Short mmCIF file of C-alpha atoms in Angstrom, two decimals:
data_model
loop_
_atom_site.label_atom_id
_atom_site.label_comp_id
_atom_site.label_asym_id
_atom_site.label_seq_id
_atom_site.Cartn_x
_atom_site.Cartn_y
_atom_site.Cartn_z
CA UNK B 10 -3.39 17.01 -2.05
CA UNK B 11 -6.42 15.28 -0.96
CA UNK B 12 -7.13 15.53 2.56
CA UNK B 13 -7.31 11.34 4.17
CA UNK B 14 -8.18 10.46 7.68
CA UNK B 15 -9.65 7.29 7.78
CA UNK B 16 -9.86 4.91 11.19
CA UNK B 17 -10.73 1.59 12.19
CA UNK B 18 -10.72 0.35 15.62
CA UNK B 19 -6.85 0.00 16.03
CA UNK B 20 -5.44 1.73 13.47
CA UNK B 21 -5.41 5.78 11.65
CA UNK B 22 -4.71 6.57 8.51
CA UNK B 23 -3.78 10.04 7.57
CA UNK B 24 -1.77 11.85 4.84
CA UNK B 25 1.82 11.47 5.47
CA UNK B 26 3.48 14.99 6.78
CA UNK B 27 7.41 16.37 6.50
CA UNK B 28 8.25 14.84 9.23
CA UNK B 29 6.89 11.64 8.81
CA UNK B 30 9.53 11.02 5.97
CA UNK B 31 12.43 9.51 8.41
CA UNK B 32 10.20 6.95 10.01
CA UNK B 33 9.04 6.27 6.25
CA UNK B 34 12.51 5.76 4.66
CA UNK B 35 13.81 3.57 8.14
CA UNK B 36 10.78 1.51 7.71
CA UNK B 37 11.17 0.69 4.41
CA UNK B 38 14.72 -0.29 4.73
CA UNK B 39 14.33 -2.93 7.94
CA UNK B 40 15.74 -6.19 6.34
CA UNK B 41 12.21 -7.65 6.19
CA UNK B 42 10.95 -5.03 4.15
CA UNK B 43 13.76 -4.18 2.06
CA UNK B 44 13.92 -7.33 0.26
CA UNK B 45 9.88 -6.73 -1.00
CA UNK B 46 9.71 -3.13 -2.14
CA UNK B 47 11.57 -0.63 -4.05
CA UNK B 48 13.82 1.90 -2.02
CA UNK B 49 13.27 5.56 -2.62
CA UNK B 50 15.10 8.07 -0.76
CA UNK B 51 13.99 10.76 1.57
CA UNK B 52 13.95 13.29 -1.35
CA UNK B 53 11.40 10.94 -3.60
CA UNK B 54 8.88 10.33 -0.67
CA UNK B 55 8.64 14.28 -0.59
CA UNK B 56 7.82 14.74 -3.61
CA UNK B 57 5.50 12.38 -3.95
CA UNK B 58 3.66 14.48 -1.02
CA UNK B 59 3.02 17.13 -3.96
CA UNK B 60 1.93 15.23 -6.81
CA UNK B 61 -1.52 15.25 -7.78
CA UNK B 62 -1.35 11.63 -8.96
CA UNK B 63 -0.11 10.15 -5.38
CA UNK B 64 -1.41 9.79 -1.79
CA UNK B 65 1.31 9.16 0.92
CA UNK B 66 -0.65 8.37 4.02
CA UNK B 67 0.65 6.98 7.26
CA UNK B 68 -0.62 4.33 9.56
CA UNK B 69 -0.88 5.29 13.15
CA UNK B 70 -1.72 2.92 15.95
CA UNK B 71 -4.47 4.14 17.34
CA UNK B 72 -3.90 3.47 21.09
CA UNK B 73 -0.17 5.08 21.14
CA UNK B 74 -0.70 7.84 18.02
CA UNK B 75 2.77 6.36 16.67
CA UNK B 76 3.05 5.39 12.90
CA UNK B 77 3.35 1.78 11.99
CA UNK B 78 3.94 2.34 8.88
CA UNK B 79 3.01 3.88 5.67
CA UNK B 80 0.52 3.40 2.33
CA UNK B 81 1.50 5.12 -1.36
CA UNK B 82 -1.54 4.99 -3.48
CA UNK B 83 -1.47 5.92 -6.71
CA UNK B 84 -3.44 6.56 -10.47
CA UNK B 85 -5.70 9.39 -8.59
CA UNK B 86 -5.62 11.28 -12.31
CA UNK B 87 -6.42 7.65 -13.85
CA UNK B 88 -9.72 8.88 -16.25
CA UNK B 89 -10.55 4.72 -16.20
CA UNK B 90 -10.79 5.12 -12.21
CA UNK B 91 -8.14 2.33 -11.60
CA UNK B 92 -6.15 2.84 -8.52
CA UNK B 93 -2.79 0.95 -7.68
CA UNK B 94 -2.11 -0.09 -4.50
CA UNK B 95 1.87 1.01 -5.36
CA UNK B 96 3.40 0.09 -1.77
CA UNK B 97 2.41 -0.66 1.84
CA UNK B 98 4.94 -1.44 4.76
CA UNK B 99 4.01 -2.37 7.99
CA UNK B 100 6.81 -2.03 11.00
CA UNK B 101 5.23 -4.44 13.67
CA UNK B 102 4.76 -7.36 12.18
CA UNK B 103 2.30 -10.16 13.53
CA UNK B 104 -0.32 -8.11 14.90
CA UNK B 105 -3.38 -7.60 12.17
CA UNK B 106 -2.24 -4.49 11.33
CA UNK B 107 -1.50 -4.90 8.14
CA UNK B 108 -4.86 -6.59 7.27
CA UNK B 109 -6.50 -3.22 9.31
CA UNK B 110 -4.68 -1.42 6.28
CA UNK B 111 -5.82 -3.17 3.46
CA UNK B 112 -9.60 -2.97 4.62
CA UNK B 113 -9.21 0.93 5.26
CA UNK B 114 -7.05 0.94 1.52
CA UNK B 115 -10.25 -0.19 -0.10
CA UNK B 116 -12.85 1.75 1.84
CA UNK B 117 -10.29 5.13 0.79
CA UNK B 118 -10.30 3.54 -3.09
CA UNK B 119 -13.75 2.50 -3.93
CA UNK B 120 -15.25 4.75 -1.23
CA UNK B 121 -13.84 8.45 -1.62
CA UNK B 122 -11.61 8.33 -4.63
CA UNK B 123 -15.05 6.71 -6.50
CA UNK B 124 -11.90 3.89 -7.99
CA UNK B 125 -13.42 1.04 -10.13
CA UNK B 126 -10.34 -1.41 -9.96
CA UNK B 127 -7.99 -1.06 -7.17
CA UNK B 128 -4.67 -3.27 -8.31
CA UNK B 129 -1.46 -4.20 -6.81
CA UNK B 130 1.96 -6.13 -8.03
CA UNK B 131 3.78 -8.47 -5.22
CA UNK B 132 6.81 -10.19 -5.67
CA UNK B 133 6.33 -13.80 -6.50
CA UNK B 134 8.65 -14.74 -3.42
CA UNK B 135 6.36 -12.94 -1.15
CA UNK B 136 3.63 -15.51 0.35
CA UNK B 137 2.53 -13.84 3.53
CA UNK B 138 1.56 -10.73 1.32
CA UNK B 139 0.03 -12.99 -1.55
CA UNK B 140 -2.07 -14.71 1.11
CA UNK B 141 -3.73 -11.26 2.88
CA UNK B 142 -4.76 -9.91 -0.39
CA UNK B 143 -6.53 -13.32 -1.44
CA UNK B 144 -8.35 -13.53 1.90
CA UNK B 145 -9.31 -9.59 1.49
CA UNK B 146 -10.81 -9.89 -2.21
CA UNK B 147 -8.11 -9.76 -4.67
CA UNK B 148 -7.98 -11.97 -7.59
CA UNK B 149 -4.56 -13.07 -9.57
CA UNK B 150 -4.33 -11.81 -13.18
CA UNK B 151 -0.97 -12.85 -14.23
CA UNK B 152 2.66 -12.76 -13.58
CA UNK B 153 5.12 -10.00 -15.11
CA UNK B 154 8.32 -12.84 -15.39
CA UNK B 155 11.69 -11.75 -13.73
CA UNK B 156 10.92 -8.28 -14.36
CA UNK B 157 12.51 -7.15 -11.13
CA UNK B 158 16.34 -7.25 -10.19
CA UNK B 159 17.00 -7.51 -6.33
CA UNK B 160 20.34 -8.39 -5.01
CA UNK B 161 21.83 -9.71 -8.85
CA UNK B 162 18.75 -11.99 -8.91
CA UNK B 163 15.73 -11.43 -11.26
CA UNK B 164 12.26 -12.17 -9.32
CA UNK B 165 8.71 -12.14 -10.48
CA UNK B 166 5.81 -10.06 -9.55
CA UNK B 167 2.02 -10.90 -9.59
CA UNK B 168 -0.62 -8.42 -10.93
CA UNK B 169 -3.65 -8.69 -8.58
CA UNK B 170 -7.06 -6.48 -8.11
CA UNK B 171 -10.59 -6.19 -6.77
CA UNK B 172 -13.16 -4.50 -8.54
CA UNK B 173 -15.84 -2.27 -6.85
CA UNK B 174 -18.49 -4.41 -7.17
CA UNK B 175 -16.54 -7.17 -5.78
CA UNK B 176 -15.66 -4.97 -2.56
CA UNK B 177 -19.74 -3.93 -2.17
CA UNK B 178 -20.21 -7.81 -2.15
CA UNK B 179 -17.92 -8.59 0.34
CA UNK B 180 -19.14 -5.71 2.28
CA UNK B 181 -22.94 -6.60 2.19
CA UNK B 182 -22.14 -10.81 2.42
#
């Protein structure tokens, strides 16, 4: 498991630990999270802890030391260096936090696991999301059509990425 402890001014991000995993599953189950990524159970975040391809970190606020939520990163093996962004959930909602994330996502992606093309899918439905990724880099590339079923309904998810030239831009602009 690569070893992550990355910080910006309000928040920490660091590998996710045993005993991390109930504040991980109840976070991803709060009604306003629930409805825009998959459920795993406790059992599935822990093994994701051990696989080579994955990195499970949590997000700590940096004034209490509590997490806020929690980052699963994955294609670490990928030989074409492209990282996906598989799922981020933030807790408190409102507060930056989640934009503090995505900034210290990329500088972990292009920075120390040397990724070419960090990507991410968000459901269609899912504005707020599509919104912070736009105004941090990412570009649309298409739409996987109803390829999702949540709650009898089928919804759609966007494909988006940065490259790592596009992230050493932003940085230097």
């Amino acid at each position: 498991m690569k070893e992550i402890v990355e910080k910006s001014d309000f928040i920490i991000l660091r590998n996710t630990q045993e005993d991390d995993l109930n504040f991980v599953v109840d976070s991803e189950r709060q009604p306003d999270n629930a409805q825009y990524v998959d459920q795993w159970t406790k059992e599935q975040h822990r093994n994701s802890l051990f696989q080579e391809d994955i990195l499970h970190l949590i997000v700590e606020e940096k004034t209490t030391n509590k997490p806020v939520g929690y980052v699963i990163i994955g294609g670490l093996t990928n030989p074409n260096k492209n990282i996906e962004f598989r799922r981020v959930v933030i807790s408190k909602k409102g507060k930056g936090l989640g934009r503090e994330t995505l900034k210290l996502v990329k500088k972990v992606a292009f920075e120390q696991l040397n990724a070419h093309r960090l990507w991410l899918d968000v459901r269609h439905k899912n504005q707020r999301a599509q919104n912070l990724y736009k105004s941090e880099g990412f570009i649309e590339e298409g739409i996987l059509r109803e390829c999702i079923l949540y709650n009898e309904n089928y919804e759609s998810l966007i494909v988006m990425s940065i490259l790592k030239n596009e992230y050493t831009n932003k940085l230097n602009s």
